[in-house]
Short mmCIF file of C-alpha atoms in Angstrom, two decimals:
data_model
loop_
_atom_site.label_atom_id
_atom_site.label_comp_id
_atom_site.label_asym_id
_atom_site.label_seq_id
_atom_site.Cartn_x
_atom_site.Cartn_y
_atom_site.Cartn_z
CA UNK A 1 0.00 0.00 0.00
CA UNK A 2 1.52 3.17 -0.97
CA UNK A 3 1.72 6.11 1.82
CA UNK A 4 1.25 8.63 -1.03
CA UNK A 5 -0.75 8.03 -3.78
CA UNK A 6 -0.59 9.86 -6.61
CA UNK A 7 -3.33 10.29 -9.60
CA UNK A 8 -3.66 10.09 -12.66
CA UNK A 9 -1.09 8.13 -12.58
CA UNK A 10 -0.30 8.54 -16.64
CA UNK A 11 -1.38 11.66 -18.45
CA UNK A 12 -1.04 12.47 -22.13
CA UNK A 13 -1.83 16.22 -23.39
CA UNK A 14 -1.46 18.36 -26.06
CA UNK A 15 0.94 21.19 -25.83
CA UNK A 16 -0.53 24.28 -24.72
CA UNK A 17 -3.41 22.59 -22.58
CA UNK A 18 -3.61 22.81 -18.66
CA UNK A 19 -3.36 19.95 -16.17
CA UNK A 20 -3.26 19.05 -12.58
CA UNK A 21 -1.96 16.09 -10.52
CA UNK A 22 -2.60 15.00 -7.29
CA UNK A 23 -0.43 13.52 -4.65
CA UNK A 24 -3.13 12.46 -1.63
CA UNK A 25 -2.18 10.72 1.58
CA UNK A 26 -3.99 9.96 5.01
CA UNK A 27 -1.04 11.10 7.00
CA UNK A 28 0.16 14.09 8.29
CA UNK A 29 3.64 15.17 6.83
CA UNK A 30 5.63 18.77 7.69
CA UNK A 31 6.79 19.06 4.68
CA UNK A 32 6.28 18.07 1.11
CA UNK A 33 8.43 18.35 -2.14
CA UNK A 34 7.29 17.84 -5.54
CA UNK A 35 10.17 16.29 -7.81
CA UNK A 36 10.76 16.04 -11.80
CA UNK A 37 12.22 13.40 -13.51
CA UNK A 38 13.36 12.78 -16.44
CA UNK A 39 14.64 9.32 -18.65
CA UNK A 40 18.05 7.79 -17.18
CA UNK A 41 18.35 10.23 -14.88
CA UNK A 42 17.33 11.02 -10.70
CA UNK A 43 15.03 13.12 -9.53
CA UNK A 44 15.56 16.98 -9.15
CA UNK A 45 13.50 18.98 -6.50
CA UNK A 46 11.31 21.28 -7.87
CA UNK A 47 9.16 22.68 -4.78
CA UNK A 48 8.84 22.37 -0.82
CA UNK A 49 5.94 23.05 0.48
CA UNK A 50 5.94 23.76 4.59
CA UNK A 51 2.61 25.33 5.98
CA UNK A 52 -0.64 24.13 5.12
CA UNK A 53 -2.62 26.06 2.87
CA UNK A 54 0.82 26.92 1.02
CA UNK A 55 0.40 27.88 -2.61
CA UNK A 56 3.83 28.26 -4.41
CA UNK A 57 4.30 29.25 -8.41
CA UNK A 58 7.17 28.50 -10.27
CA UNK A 59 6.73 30.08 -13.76
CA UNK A 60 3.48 28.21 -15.27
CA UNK A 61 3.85 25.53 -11.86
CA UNK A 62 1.13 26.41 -9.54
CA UNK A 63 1.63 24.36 -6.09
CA UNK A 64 -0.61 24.02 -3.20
CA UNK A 65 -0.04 22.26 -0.07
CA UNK A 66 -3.38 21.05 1.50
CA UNK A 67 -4.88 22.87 4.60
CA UNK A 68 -4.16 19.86 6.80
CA UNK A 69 -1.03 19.30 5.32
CA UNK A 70 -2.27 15.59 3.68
CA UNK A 71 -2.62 16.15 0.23
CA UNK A 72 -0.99 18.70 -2.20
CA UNK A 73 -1.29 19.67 -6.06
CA UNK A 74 0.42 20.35 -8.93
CA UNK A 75 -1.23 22.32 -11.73
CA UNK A 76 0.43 23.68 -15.03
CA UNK A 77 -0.82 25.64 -17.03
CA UNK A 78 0.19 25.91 -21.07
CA UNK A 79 2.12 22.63 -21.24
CA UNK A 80 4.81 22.76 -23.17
CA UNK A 81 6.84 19.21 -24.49
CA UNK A 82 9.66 20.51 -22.11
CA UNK A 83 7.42 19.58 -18.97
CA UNK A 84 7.09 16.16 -20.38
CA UNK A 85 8.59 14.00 -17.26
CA UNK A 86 7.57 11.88 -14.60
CA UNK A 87 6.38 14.31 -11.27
CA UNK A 88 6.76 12.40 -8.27
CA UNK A 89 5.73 13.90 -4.97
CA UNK A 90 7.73 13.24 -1.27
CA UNK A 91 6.54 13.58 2.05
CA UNK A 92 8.68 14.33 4.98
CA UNK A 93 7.30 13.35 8.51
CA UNK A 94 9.06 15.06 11.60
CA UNK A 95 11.82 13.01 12.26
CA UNK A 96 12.57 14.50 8.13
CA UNK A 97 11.73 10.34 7.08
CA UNK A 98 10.57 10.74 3.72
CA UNK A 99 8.17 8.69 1.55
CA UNK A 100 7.59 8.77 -1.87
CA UNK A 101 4.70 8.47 -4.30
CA UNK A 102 4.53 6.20 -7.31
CA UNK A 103 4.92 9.13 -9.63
CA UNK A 104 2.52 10.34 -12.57
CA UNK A 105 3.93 10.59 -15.68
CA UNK A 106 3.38 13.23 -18.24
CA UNK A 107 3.55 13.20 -21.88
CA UNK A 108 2.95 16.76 -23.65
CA UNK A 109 2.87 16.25 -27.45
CA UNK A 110 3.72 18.95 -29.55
CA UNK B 1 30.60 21.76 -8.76
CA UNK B 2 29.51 19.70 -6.14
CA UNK B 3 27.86 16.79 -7.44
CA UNK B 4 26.61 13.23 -6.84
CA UNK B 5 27.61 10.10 -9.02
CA UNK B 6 27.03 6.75 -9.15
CA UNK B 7 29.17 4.02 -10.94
CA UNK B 8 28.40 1.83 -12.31
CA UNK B 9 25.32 2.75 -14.73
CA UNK B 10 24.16 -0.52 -15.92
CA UNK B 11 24.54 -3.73 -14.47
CA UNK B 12 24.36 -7.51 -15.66
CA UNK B 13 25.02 -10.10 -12.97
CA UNK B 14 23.69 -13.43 -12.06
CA UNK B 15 21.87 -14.89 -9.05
CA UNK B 16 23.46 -14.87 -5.83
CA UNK B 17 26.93 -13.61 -6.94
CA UNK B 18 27.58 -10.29 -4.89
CA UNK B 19 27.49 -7.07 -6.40
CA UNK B 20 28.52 -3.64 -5.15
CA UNK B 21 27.35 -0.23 -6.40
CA UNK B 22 29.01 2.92 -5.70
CA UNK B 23 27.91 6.08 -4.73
CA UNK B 24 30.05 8.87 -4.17
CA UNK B 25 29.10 12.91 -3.35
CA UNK B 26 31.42 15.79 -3.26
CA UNK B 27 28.50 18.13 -1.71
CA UNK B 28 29.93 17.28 1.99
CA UNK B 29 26.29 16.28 3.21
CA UNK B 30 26.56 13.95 6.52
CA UNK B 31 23.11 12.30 5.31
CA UNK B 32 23.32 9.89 2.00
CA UNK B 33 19.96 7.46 1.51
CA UNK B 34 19.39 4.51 -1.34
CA UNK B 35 16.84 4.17 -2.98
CA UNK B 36 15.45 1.58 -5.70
CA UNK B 37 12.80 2.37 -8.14
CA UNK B 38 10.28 -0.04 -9.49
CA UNK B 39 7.51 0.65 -11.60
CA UNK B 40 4.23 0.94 -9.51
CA UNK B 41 6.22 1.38 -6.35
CA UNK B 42 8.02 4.68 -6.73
CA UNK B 43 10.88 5.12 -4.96
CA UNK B 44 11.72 3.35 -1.77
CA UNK B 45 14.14 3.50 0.64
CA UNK B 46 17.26 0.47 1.03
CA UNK B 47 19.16 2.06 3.68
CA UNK B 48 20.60 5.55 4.99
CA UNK B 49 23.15 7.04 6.91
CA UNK B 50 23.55 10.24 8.63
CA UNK B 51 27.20 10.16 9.09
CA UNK B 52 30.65 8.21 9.28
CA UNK B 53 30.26 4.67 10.87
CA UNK B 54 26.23 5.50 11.04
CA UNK B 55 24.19 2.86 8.75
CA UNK B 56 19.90 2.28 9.32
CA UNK B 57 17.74 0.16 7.50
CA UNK B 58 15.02 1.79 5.56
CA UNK B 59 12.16 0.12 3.98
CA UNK B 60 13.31 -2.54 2.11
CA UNK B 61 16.57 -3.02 3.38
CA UNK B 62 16.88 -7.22 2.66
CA UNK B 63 19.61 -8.64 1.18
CA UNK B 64 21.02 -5.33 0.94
CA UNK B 65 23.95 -3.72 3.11
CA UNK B 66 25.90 -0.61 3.15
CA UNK B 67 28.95 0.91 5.32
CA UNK B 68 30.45 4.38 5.95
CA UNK B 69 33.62 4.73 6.10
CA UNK B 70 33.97 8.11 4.60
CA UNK B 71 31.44 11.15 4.49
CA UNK B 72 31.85 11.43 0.90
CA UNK B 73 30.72 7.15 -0.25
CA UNK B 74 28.10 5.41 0.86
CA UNK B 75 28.42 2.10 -1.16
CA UNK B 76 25.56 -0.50 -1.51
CA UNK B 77 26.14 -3.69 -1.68
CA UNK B 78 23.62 -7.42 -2.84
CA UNK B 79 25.48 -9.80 -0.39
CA UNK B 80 23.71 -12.42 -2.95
CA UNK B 81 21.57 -11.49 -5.75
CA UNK B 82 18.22 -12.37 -6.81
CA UNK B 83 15.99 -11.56 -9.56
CA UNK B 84 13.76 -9.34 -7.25
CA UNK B 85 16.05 -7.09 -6.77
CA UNK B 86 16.52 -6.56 -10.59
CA UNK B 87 15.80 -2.29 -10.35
CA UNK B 88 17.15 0.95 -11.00
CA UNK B 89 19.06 2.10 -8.10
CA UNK B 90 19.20 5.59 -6.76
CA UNK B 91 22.03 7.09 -4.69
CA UNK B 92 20.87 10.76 -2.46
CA UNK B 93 22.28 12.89 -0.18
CA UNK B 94 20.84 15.42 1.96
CA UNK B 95 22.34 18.36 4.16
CA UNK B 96 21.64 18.25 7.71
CA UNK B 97 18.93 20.15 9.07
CA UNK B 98 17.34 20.17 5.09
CA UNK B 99 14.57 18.96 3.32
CA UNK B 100 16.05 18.92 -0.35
CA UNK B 101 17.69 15.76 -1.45
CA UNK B 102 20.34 15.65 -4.18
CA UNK B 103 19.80 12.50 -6.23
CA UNK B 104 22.48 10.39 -8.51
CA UNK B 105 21.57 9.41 -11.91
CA UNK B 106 20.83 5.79 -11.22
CA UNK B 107 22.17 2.62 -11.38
CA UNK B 108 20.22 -0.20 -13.47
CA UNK B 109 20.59 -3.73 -12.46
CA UNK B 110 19.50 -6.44 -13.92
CA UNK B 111 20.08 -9.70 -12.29
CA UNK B 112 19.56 -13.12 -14.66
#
């Protein structure tokens, strides 16, 4: 059973549409990072997200962290084939043990 | 640059002959994790170790084992391989007192 589960967990667009994943979990974390990865390579951080209710933007990235700090999004707007990747979220409890989702993976066609 | 790599890339080895995989960081982080990723699963956690001569087991940590000798290697190591543990591996390290991990590029073993 995964801690984190994340939906949809494959997602094919055309460029220039919007889109938002979801990363959902019955537990509690104090902190939660959403990662991008790419083929044959590891993943690289691309948000934390600390207090509930959080909403970061990182160019057309929109993330929210959820009120009670269980579930968080990840919405992008005007996909281009350069976000085409595999978005994995983490969750950090407060001893900083982290647990990972099973990813969703993106596919932006031009 | 500081940077994290892993050696070797790709792997081919057979059942229950023991195989080693490197990980080594320049960054200076205390804390360095493994990780294996399977499709379905994510990533999970093999072991971690939050500074010389400190090893813990993480999640799945059988039939795996790792040492610290150093602050800059944490090397992991199938005392006898199987064909479940046929994965990509993934090498991290983490500064203490931070959230953000630095990952390696991956290992990919296969094991026949």
């Amino acid at each position: 059973t995964q801690l984190l589960e994340q939906s949809p967990q494959f997602l094919s667009i055309q460029e220039g549409e919007n889109l938002t994943v979801y990363c959902n979990s019955s537990s509690v974390f104090s902190s939660l990072q959403w990662y991008r990865q790419e083929p044959g390579e590891g993943p690289v951080l691309l948000v934390t997200v600390v207090t509930g209710g959080e909403v970061k933007k990182l160019k057309r990235l929109t993330f929210q962290f959820g009120d009670a700090r269980k579930d968080s999004s990840l919405h992008i707007t005007a996909a281009q084939p350069g976000d085409t990747g595999l978005y994995l979220c983490a969750g950090a409890s407060n001893n900083n043990d982290m647990r990972f989702g099973a990813g969703t993976r993106l596919t932006v066609k031009p | 640059d500081a940077e994290i790599t892993q050696s070797p890339r790709h792997k081919i080895t057979e059942t229950g002959r023991q195989v080693t995989l490197a990980c080594h960081q320049t960054w200076n982080h205390n804390n360095m994790f493994w990780y294996r990723q399977d499709l379905g699963h994510g990533l999970r956690l093999i072991h971690y170790s939050y500074g010389v001569q400190d090893t813990n087991k993480g999640e799945v940590s059988d039939g795996y084992s790792v040492s610290r000798s150093n602050t800059e290697d944490l090397p992991l190591t199938l005392e006898s391989a199987a064909s479940s543990q046929t994965s990509v591996y993934f090498c991290a390290s983490r500064a203490g007192g931070s959230s953000e991990q630095f990952f390696g590029p991956g290992t990919r073993l296969t094991v026949l």
